[in-house]
mmCIF file of C-alpha atoms in Angstrom:
data_model
loop_
_atom_site.group_PDB
_atom_site.id
_atom_site.type_symbol
_atom_site.label_atom_id
_atom_site.label_comp_id
_atom_site.label_asym_id
_atom_site.label_seq_id
_atom_site.Cartn_x
_atom_site.Cartn_y
_atom_site.Cartn_z
ATOM 1 C CA MET A 6 37.074 -18.524 9.179
ATOM 2 C CA PRO A 7 37.259 -16.729 5.608
ATOM 3 C CA PRO A 8 35.987 -13.303 5.152
ATOM 4 C CA SER A 9 34.018 -13.757 3.096
ATOM 5 C CA THR A 10 31.589 -16.338 4.967
ATOM 6 C CA ILE A 11 31.457 -13.229 7.479
ATOM 7 C CA LEU A 12 31.037 -10.637 5.353
ATOM 8 C CA PHE A 13 27.785 -13.260 4.077
ATOM 9 C CA VAL A 14 26.672 -14.014 8.078
ATOM 10 C CA PHE A 15 26.331 -10.175 8.554
ATOM 11 C CA ASP A 16 24.459 -9.667 5.306
ATOM 12 C CA ILE A 17 21.724 -12.382 6.402
ATOM 13 C CA VAL A 18 21.979 -11.064 10.404
ATOM 14 C CA GLN A 19 20.590 -7.241 8.909
ATOM 15 C CA LEU A 20 18.046 -8.513 6.448
ATOM 16 C CA LEU A 21 16.543 -10.388 9.509
ATOM 17 C CA PHE A 22 16.678 -7.918 11.788
ATOM 18 C CA VAL A 23 14.947 -5.951 8.509
ATOM 19 C CA PHE A 24 11.955 -8.838 8.228
ATOM 20 C CA ALA A 25 11.671 -7.935 11.663
ATOM 21 C CA PHE A 26 10.864 -4.172 12.036
ATOM 22 C CA GLY A 27 8.759 -4.922 8.464
ATOM 23 C CA ALA A 28 6.361 -7.567 9.829
ATOM 24 C CA CYS A 29 5.822 -5.288 12.887
ATOM 25 C CA VAL A 30 5.127 -2.990 10.594
ATOM 26 C CA GLY A 31 2.557 -4.985 8.811
ATOM 27 C CA SER A 32 0.749 -6.083 12.759
ATOM 28 C CA LEU A 33 0.324 -1.884 12.968
ATOM 29 C CA LEU A 34 -1.388 -2.352 10.255
ATOM 30 C CA ASN A 35 -3.669 -4.617 10.943
ATOM 31 C CA VAL A 36 -4.421 -2.648 13.842
ATOM 32 C CA ILE A 37 -5.123 0.152 11.829
ATOM 33 C CA ALA A 38 -7.519 -1.100 9.412
ATOM 34 C CA TYR A 39 -9.224 -3.280 11.495
ATOM 35 C CA ARG A 40 -9.345 -0.367 13.976
ATOM 36 C CA MET A 41 -9.736 3.195 12.101
ATOM 37 C CA PRO A 42 -12.684 2.006 10.110
ATOM 38 C CA LEU A 43 -14.767 1.137 13.553
ATOM 39 C CA GLY A 44 -13.624 4.263 15.045
ATOM 40 C CA ILE A 45 -11.146 2.982 17.867
ATOM 41 C CA GLY A 46 -8.166 4.336 18.640
ATOM 42 C CA ILE A 47 -5.414 2.980 17.277
ATOM 43 C CA VAL A 48 -3.048 3.190 20.667
ATOM 44 C CA SER A 49 -5.579 2.428 23.371
ATOM 45 C CA PRO A 50 -7.580 0.092 24.376
ATOM 46 C CA PRO A 51 -5.079 -2.449 24.171
ATOM 47 C CA SER A 52 -5.148 -5.276 21.430
ATOM 48 C CA ARG A 53 -7.970 -7.703 22.492
ATOM 49 C CA CYS A 54 -9.702 -11.361 21.170
ATOM 50 C CA PRO A 55 -12.674 -9.302 19.605
ATOM 51 C CA HIS A 56 -14.704 -13.012 20.229
ATOM 52 C CA CYS A 57 -13.481 -13.625 23.770
ATOM 53 C CA GLU A 58 -12.365 -10.022 24.897
ATOM 54 C CA THR A 59 -8.950 -11.339 26.306
ATOM 55 C CA ARG A 60 -5.843 -8.559 26.635
ATOM 56 C CA LEU A 61 -3.841 -10.059 24.624
ATOM 57 C CA SER A 62 0.497 -10.396 25.623
ATOM 58 C CA PHE A 63 3.123 -8.977 22.654
ATOM 59 C CA TRP A 64 5.548 -11.990 23.317
ATOM 60 C CA LYS A 65 3.214 -14.655 23.984
ATOM 61 C CA ASP A 66 -0.230 -13.891 21.197
ATOM 62 C CA ASN A 67 1.085 -11.399 19.196
ATOM 63 C CA ILE A 68 4.716 -11.503 17.717
ATOM 64 C CA PRO A 69 4.035 -11.288 14.446
ATOM 65 C CA VAL A 70 3.862 -14.104 11.798
ATOM 66 C CA PHE A 71 5.122 -16.714 13.997
ATOM 67 C CA GLY A 72 2.232 -15.990 17.062
ATOM 68 C CA TRP A 73 -0.753 -16.887 14.884
ATOM 69 C CA ILE A 74 1.993 -20.052 13.754
ATOM 70 C CA LEU A 75 2.294 -20.990 17.258
ATOM 71 C CA LEU A 76 -1.121 -20.342 17.733
ATOM 72 C CA LYS A 77 -2.391 -23.036 14.974
ATOM 73 C CA GLY A 78 -4.077 -20.036 13.771
ATOM 74 C CA LYS A 79 -6.760 -20.071 16.800
ATOM 75 C CA CYS A 80 -7.155 -17.511 20.291
ATOM 76 C CA ARG A 81 -5.344 -19.528 23.251
ATOM 77 C CA TYR A 82 -7.896 -18.551 25.273
ATOM 78 C CA CYS A 83 -11.221 -19.158 23.461
ATOM 79 C CA ARG A 84 -9.970 -20.911 20.917
ATOM 80 C CA THR A 85 -11.532 -18.674 18.066
ATOM 81 C CA ARG A 86 -10.274 -19.050 14.653
ATOM 82 C CA ILE A 87 -7.993 -15.768 13.649
ATOM 83 C CA SER A 88 -7.904 -15.385 10.276
ATOM 84 C CA ALA A 89 -4.755 -15.761 8.093
ATOM 85 C CA GLU A 90 -5.085 -12.237 6.696
ATOM 86 C CA TYR A 91 -2.533 -10.795 9.706
ATOM 87 C CA PRO A 92 0.033 -13.570 9.488
ATOM 88 C CA LEU A 93 -0.067 -13.193 5.814
ATOM 89 C CA VAL A 94 0.053 -8.900 5.838
ATOM 90 C CA GLU A 95 2.927 -8.683 8.416
ATOM 91 C CA ALA A 96 5.382 -11.156 6.064
ATOM 92 C CA THR A 97 4.280 -9.831 3.235
ATOM 93 C CA VAL A 98 5.175 -5.696 4.603
ATOM 94 C CA GLY A 99 8.281 -7.681 5.808
ATOM 95 C CA LEU A 100 9.453 -8.996 2.843
ATOM 96 C CA ILE A 101 8.942 -5.574 0.841
ATOM 97 C CA ALA A 102 11.226 -4.348 4.039
ATOM 98 C CA VAL A 103 13.695 -6.626 3.198
ATOM 99 C CA ALA A 104 14.188 -6.557 -0.700
ATOM 100 C CA PHE A 105 14.495 -2.384 -0.285
ATOM 101 C CA TYR A 106 17.166 -3.161 2.168
ATOM 102 C CA LEU A 107 18.376 -5.740 0.238
ATOM 103 C CA PHE A 108 18.258 -3.802 -3.297
ATOM 104 C CA TRP A 109 20.078 -0.915 -1.822
ATOM 105 C CA TYR A 110 22.711 -1.671 1.337
ATOM 106 C CA VAL A 111 23.728 -5.202 -0.002
ATOM 107 C CA LEU A 112 23.842 -6.562 -3.399
ATOM 108 C CA PRO A 113 26.480 -4.472 -5.789
ATOM 109 C CA PRO A 114 26.413 -3.585 -8.910
ATOM 110 C CA GLY A 115 26.788 -5.541 -11.525
ATOM 111 C CA SER A 116 26.725 -8.331 -8.914
ATOM 112 C CA THR A 117 22.910 -9.923 -9.487
ATOM 113 C CA GLU A 118 20.897 -9.837 -13.124
ATOM 114 C CA ILE A 119 17.531 -11.313 -13.382
ATOM 115 C CA LEU A 120 15.883 -10.906 -16.807
ATOM 116 C CA GLY A 121 18.507 -8.874 -18.002
ATOM 117 C CA VAL A 122 18.196 -6.344 -15.334
ATOM 118 C CA ASP A 123 21.193 -5.428 -12.835
ATOM 119 C CA LEU A 124 18.946 -5.532 -9.019
ATOM 120 C CA GLY A 125 22.229 -4.458 -7.333
ATOM 121 C CA ALA A 126 21.500 -1.259 -10.110
ATOM 122 C CA VAL A 127 18.163 -0.944 -8.362
ATOM 123 C CA SER A 128 19.196 1.999 -5.675
ATOM 124 C CA PRO A 129 19.791 5.309 -5.850
ATOM 125 C CA ASP A 130 23.952 7.210 -6.274
ATOM 126 C CA TRP A 131 23.106 7.791 -2.907
ATOM 127 C CA THR A 132 23.574 5.106 -1.233
ATOM 128 C CA LEU A 133 26.719 4.260 -2.967
ATOM 129 C CA HIS A 134 28.789 7.243 -1.343
ATOM 130 C CA GLY A 135 26.733 7.274 2.408
ATOM 131 C CA THR A 136 25.829 4.098 4.022
ATOM 132 C CA PHE A 137 23.060 2.841 5.592
ATOM 133 C CA ARG A 138 24.104 4.961 8.735
ATOM 134 C CA LYS A 139 23.636 7.675 7.218
ATOM 135 C CA THR A 140 20.651 7.550 5.673
ATOM 136 C CA TRP A 141 18.160 5.378 6.906
ATOM 137 C CA PRO A 142 15.769 7.710 7.423
ATOM 138 C CA VAL A 143 15.147 8.233 4.272
ATOM 139 C CA TYR A 144 14.382 3.905 4.407
ATOM 140 C CA LEU A 145 12.355 4.727 7.030
ATOM 141 C CA VAL A 146 10.043 7.732 4.902
ATOM 142 C CA LEU A 147 10.348 4.901 2.187
ATOM 143 C CA MET A 148 8.882 2.431 4.945
ATOM 144 C CA GLY A 149 6.723 5.117 5.649
ATOM 145 C CA LEU A 150 5.109 5.277 2.574
ATOM 146 C CA ILE A 151 4.920 1.339 1.373
ATOM 147 C CA GLY A 152 3.159 0.851 5.237
ATOM 148 C CA SER A 153 0.495 3.958 5.194
ATOM 149 C CA LEU A 154 -0.099 1.989 0.755
ATOM 150 C CA ALA A 155 -0.695 -1.480 2.353
ATOM 151 C CA ALA A 156 -3.372 0.582 4.718
ATOM 152 C CA MET A 157 -5.200 2.613 1.791
ATOM 153 C CA THR A 158 -5.209 -0.829 0.306
ATOM 154 C CA LEU A 159 -6.707 -3.239 3.258
ATOM 155 C CA VAL A 160 -8.607 -0.703 4.579
ATOM 156 C CA ASP A 161 -10.106 0.351 1.287
ATOM 157 C CA ALA A 162 -10.389 -3.099 -0.288
ATOM 158 C CA LYS A 163 -12.512 -3.708 3.263
ATOM 159 C CA THR A 164 -15.315 -0.453 3.099
ATOM 160 C CA CYS A 165 -14.381 1.144 0.066
ATOM 161 C CA MET A 166 -13.586 3.922 2.222
ATOM 162 C CA ILE A 167 -9.848 5.454 2.393
ATOM 163 C CA PRO A 168 -9.634 7.595 5.591
ATOM 164 C CA LEU A 169 -7.402 11.165 5.794
ATOM 165 C CA GLY A 170 -5.580 10.583 8.493
ATOM 166 C CA LEU A 171 -3.860 7.870 5.913
ATOM 167 C CA ALA A 172 -3.625 9.513 3.255
ATOM 168 C CA TRP A 173 -1.997 12.601 4.646
ATOM 169 C CA PHE A 174 0.352 10.537 6.720
ATOM 170 C CA PRO A 175 2.342 9.699 3.088
ATOM 171 C CA THR A 176 1.916 13.256 2.044
ATOM 172 C CA ILE A 177 3.600 15.324 4.708
ATOM 173 C CA LEU A 178 5.995 12.564 4.349
ATOM 174 C CA ALA A 179 7.238 12.796 1.243
ATOM 175 C CA VAL A 180 6.794 16.971 1.048
ATOM 176 C CA VAL A 181 8.001 17.851 4.149
ATOM 177 C CA VAL A 182 9.984 15.458 5.767
ATOM 178 C CA LEU A 183 11.868 13.455 2.943
ATOM 179 C CA PRO A 184 12.778 17.292 1.073
ATOM 180 C CA ILE A 185 13.929 19.028 4.677
ATOM 181 C CA TYR A 186 16.444 15.984 5.729
ATOM 182 C CA ALA A 187 17.382 15.267 1.983
ATOM 183 C CA TRP A 188 18.691 19.544 2.948
ATOM 184 C CA TYR A 189 19.874 18.941 6.396
ATOM 185 C CA ALA A 190 21.927 15.890 4.688
ATOM 186 C CA SER A 191 23.477 17.409 1.812
ATOM 187 C CA SER A 192 23.816 20.677 3.724
ATOM 188 C CA HIS A 193 26.446 18.892 6.425
ATOM 189 C CA HIS A 194 27.895 16.806 3.837
ATOM 190 C CA ARG A 195 29.791 19.793 1.208
ATOM 191 C CA GLY A 196 26.873 18.544 -1.269
ATOM 192 C CA ALA A 197 28.509 14.920 -1.649
ATOM 193 C CA TRP A 198 25.512 13.608 -1.981
ATOM 194 C CA MET A 199 21.311 14.437 -2.061
ATOM 195 C CA PRO A 200 19.173 11.167 -0.177
ATOM 196 C CA LEU A 201 16.207 11.600 -2.565
ATOM 197 C CA PRO A 202 14.782 9.019 -4.343
ATOM 198 C CA THR A 203 16.089 9.895 -8.245
ATOM 199 C CA PRO A 204 17.760 7.502 -10.659
ATOM 200 C CA GLY A 205 21.062 10.004 -10.740
ATOM 201 C CA PRO A 206 21.484 12.394 -12.813
ATOM 202 C CA GLU A 207 19.274 11.588 -14.524
ATOM 203 C CA GLY A 208 16.367 11.382 -12.710
ATOM 204 C CA TRP A 209 15.703 14.781 -12.270
ATOM 205 C CA PRO A 210 12.812 14.328 -15.575
ATOM 206 C CA VAL A 211 11.389 11.925 -12.786
ATOM 207 C CA THR A 212 11.923 14.541 -9.998
ATOM 208 C CA PHE A 213 10.157 17.220 -12.157
ATOM 209 C CA GLY A 214 6.955 15.401 -12.687
ATOM 210 C CA ALA A 215 6.797 14.550 -8.894
ATOM 211 C CA ILE A 216 6.664 17.981 -8.503
ATOM 212 C CA GLY A 217 3.606 18.318 -11.337
ATOM 213 C CA ALA A 218 1.927 15.500 -9.858
ATOM 214 C CA ILE A 219 2.790 17.341 -6.704
ATOM 215 C CA ILE A 220 1.176 21.005 -7.682
ATOM 216 C CA GLY A 221 -1.907 18.889 -9.747
ATOM 217 C CA LEU A 222 -3.347 17.188 -6.387
ATOM 218 C CA GLY A 223 -3.304 20.541 -4.979
ATOM 219 C CA ILE A 224 -5.256 22.012 -7.783
ATOM 220 C CA SER A 225 -7.817 19.370 -7.761
ATOM 221 C CA ILE A 226 -8.008 20.023 -3.804
ATOM 222 C CA LEU A 227 -8.707 24.032 -4.240
ATOM 223 C CA LEU A 228 -11.262 22.651 -7.188
ATOM 224 C CA VAL A 229 -12.754 21.050 -4.888
ATOM 225 C CA LYS A 230 -13.326 22.758 -1.907
ATOM 226 C CA PHE A 231 -14.654 25.686 -4.679
ATOM 227 C CA LYS A 232 -17.812 23.657 -6.033
ATOM 228 C CA ILE A 233 -15.732 23.478 -9.621
ATOM 229 C CA LEU A 234 -14.902 19.392 -8.458
ATOM 230 C CA THR A 235 -17.703 16.913 -6.996
ATOM 231 C CA GLN A 236 -16.983 14.958 -4.440
ATOM 232 C CA SER A 237 -17.000 10.801 -4.749
ATOM 233 C CA PHE A 238 -20.491 9.600 -2.851
ATOM 234 C CA ALA A 239 -21.393 13.465 -1.450
ATOM 235 C CA ASP A 240 -23.487 12.254 -2.211
ATOM 236 C CA TYR A 241 -24.359 8.870 -0.012
ATOM 237 C CA GLU A 242 -26.773 10.167 3.294
ATOM 238 C CA ALA A 243 -29.369 11.166 1.669
ATOM 239 C CA TRP A 244 -29.003 7.663 -0.458
ATOM 240 C CA GLU A 245 -28.599 5.320 2.662
ATOM 241 C CA LYS A 246 -31.687 7.227 4.648
ATOM 242 C CA ALA A 247 -33.886 6.410 1.389
ATOM 243 C CA GLU A 248 -32.124 2.818 0.865
ATOM 244 C CA LEU A 249 -33.145 1.776 4.804
ATOM 245 C CA ALA A 250 -36.039 3.713 3.648
ATOM 246 C CA LYS A 251 -36.728 1.713 0.725
ATOM 247 C CA GLN A 252 -35.259 -2.089 2.673
ATOM 248 C CA ALA A 253 -38.105 -1.329 5.975
ATOM 249 C CA ASP A 254 -40.676 -0.927 3.795
ATOM 250 C CA GLU A 255 -39.792 -4.171 2.541
ATOM 251 C CA HIS A 256 -39.653 -6.323 5.575
ATOM 252 C CA ASP A 257 -42.790 -6.971 8.478
ATOM 253 C CA ALA A 258 -42.728 -5.170 11.482
ATOM 254 C CA SER A 259 -41.114 -7.582 13.578
ATOM 255 C CA ASN A 260 -38.312 -8.994 15.584
ATOM 256 C CA GLU A 261 -36.131 -9.202 13.008
ATOM 257 C CA GLU A 262 -33.304 -7.020 12.644
ATOM 258 C CA SER A 263 -32.670 -3.692 11.275
ATOM 259 C CA PRO A 264 -32.525 -4.102 7.376
ATOM 260 C CA ALA A 265 -28.759 -3.977 6.586
ATOM 261 C CA ILE A 266 -27.355 -2.526 2.928
ATOM 262 C CA SER A 267 -25.637 -4.638 0.517
ATOM 263 C CA THR A 268 -22.633 -3.197 0.331
ATOM 264 C CA PRO A 269 -20.182 -2.718 -3.312
ATOM 265 C CA SER A 270 -17.040 -3.334 -2.377
ATOM 266 C CA ARG A 271 -17.178 -6.898 -3.852
ATOM 267 C CA PRO A 272 -17.867 -5.563 -7.556
ATOM 268 C CA ILE A 273 -15.911 -2.481 -6.667
ATOM 269 C CA LEU A 274 -13.298 -4.675 -5.772
ATOM 270 C CA GLY A 275 -13.248 -7.269 -8.154
ATOM 271 C CA ARG A 276 -13.209 -4.262 -11.271
ATOM 272 C CA GLY A 277 -10.393 -2.785 -9.340
ATOM 273 C CA VAL A 278 -8.625 -6.069 -8.486
ATOM 274 C CA ALA A 279 -8.562 -7.417 -12.386
ATOM 275 C CA VAL A 280 -7.755 -3.974 -13.721
ATOM 276 C CA VAL A 281 -4.315 -4.106 -11.316
ATOM 277 C CA VAL A 282 -3.881 -7.590 -12.990
ATOM 278 C CA ALA A 283 -4.468 -6.967 -16.236
ATOM 279 C CA GLY A 284 -1.562 -3.593 -15.017
ATOM 280 C CA LEU A 285 0.603 -5.983 -14.097
ATOM 281 C CA ALA A 286 0.204 -8.232 -16.294
ATOM 282 C CA GLY A 287 0.866 -5.981 -19.072
ATOM 283 C CA ALA A 288 4.165 -4.219 -17.446
ATOM 284 C CA GLY A 289 6.096 -7.950 -17.810
ATOM 285 C CA CYS A 290 4.499 -8.215 -21.748
ATOM 286 C CA GLY A 291 6.006 -5.076 -22.295
ATOM 287 C CA PHE A 292 8.845 -5.319 -20.213
ATOM 288 C CA PHE A 293 9.479 -9.045 -22.423
ATOM 289 C CA VAL A 294 8.480 -7.209 -25.187
ATOM 290 C CA ALA A 295 11.298 -4.350 -25.205
ATOM 291 C CA GLY A 296 14.184 -6.818 -23.998
ATOM 292 C CA LEU A 297 13.318 -9.010 -27.899
ATOM 293 C CA LEU A 298 12.838 -5.419 -29.730
ATOM 294 C CA ASP A 299 15.587 -3.934 -27.554
ATOM 295 C CA LEU A 300 13.431 -0.714 -27.037
ATOM 296 C CA ARG A 301 13.604 1.082 -23.688
ATOM 297 C CA VAL A 302 12.409 -0.708 -21.034
ATOM 298 C CA GLY A 303 9.328 2.218 -19.423
ATOM 299 C CA VAL A 304 8.509 2.487 -22.963
ATOM 300 C CA GLY A 305 7.501 -1.042 -23.647
ATOM 301 C CA VAL A 306 6.605 -1.718 -19.901
ATOM 302 C CA GLY A 307 3.895 1.732 -20.084
ATOM 303 C CA GLY A 308 2.679 1.363 -23.057
ATOM 304 C CA ALA A 309 1.324 -2.520 -22.388
ATOM 305 C CA SER A 310 0.288 -1.691 -18.678
ATOM 306 C CA ALA A 311 -1.515 1.236 -20.590
ATOM 307 C CA ILE A 312 -3.291 -0.622 -23.181
ATOM 308 C CA ALA A 313 -3.516 -3.540 -21.016
ATOM 309 C CA VAL A 314 -5.661 -1.356 -18.188
ATOM 310 C CA LEU A 315 -7.428 0.098 -20.800
ATOM 311 C CA ILE A 316 -8.896 -3.600 -21.970
ATOM 312 C CA ALA A 317 -9.455 -4.483 -18.409
ATOM 313 C CA GLY A 318 -11.666 -1.154 -17.604
ATOM 314 C CA ILE A 319 -13.568 -2.052 -21.076
ATOM 315 C CA ALA A 320 -14.123 -5.033 -20.376
ATOM 316 C CA THR A 321 -15.074 -4.652 -16.312
ATOM 317 C CA ARG A 322 -16.910 -1.372 -16.916
ATOM 318 C CA PRO A 323 -20.504 -1.317 -14.809
ATOM 319 C CA LYS A 324 -23.707 -1.624 -17.565
ATOM 320 C CA SER A 325 -25.274 2.079 -18.496
ATOM 321 C CA LYS A 326 -28.669 3.497 -16.566
ATOM 322 C CA SER A 327 -29.335 2.937 -20.147
ATOM 323 C CA SER A 328 -29.246 -0.996 -20.605
ATOM 324 C CA PRO A 329 -32.322 -2.401 -19.330
ATOM 325 C CA ASP A 330 -30.713 -5.340 -16.981
ATOM 326 C CA SER A 331 -29.176 -2.873 -14.750
ATOM 327 C CA ASP A 332 -30.388 -2.152 -11.478
ATOM 328 C CA ASP A 333 -31.372 2.030 -10.841
ATOM 329 C CA GLU A 334 -28.918 2.170 -7.423
ATOM 330 C CA SER A 335 -26.870 3.919 -5.773
ATOM 331 C CA PRO A 336 -24.387 6.419 -6.547
ATOM 332 C CA ALA A 337 -21.276 3.444 -5.099
ATOM 333 C CA ASP A 338 -22.616 1.487 -8.322
ATOM 334 C CA LEU A 339 -21.358 4.533 -10.447
#
């Protein structure tokens, strides 16, 4: 067998393993997105069918992606339909894990170009000096950051709320764990490489920009602590009580269930999706225009994204309270 074929098979095996790892992370994110808003522990109790409450077995029922396919989207025991959200999240996180591993450790510079972008050059310089055996902790930190972002997105889309635990975990990873490991690795390799995700010697502006963002975040936290800035939805409990009382008065005192409060998740999610899609579309247009005009890609992408997000934000803004058609409603509508 030619050496090139052996190397190709070896790369495929690595990518399959990485996909399995990413899919397992996605499975954990599904658990977090379901349990955290309900106040249920992440580790305990064990996984159960929410309908028949039968305990699920990992090897029979909980295999990421393929378990849902083998069960044809239904519970093995009560045949209740299982949402396709679960395998989609698992597959998406698995593919993201594969993409980063492929760009960082498999594709050499100059090997693959798409739209004029050398995918092999996406990897940081330190991945060229150290193999995965030396830099795997940084890859795990990256997956932790991506997983936290995905979990926050899922919970926020469902409840319009992000638990603080999901925000503190990536903060500790990025601000504490990664710098400590970078210092340890560089000190044990005579300063030959430092595993920080910056694009080589010219990446210091990015590094200092990130440091500035962290400082700004700290200042914002202090301003909120000293009540110079107010928290979002700080008056939610008062509004909730008033809304419950209002809806209770509108219903007859019968055996009906307690009035449910309409959640603002759909309009807020709709506006958020519109802004994100506009930003991505603007980034693509800016990338294309920058290539045509021989401009720096970053300038084109950033400028077009900013303009697209601004337009989408204006187009999807909620009605002002002065509008005769507007509802005088909750702080969530502001």
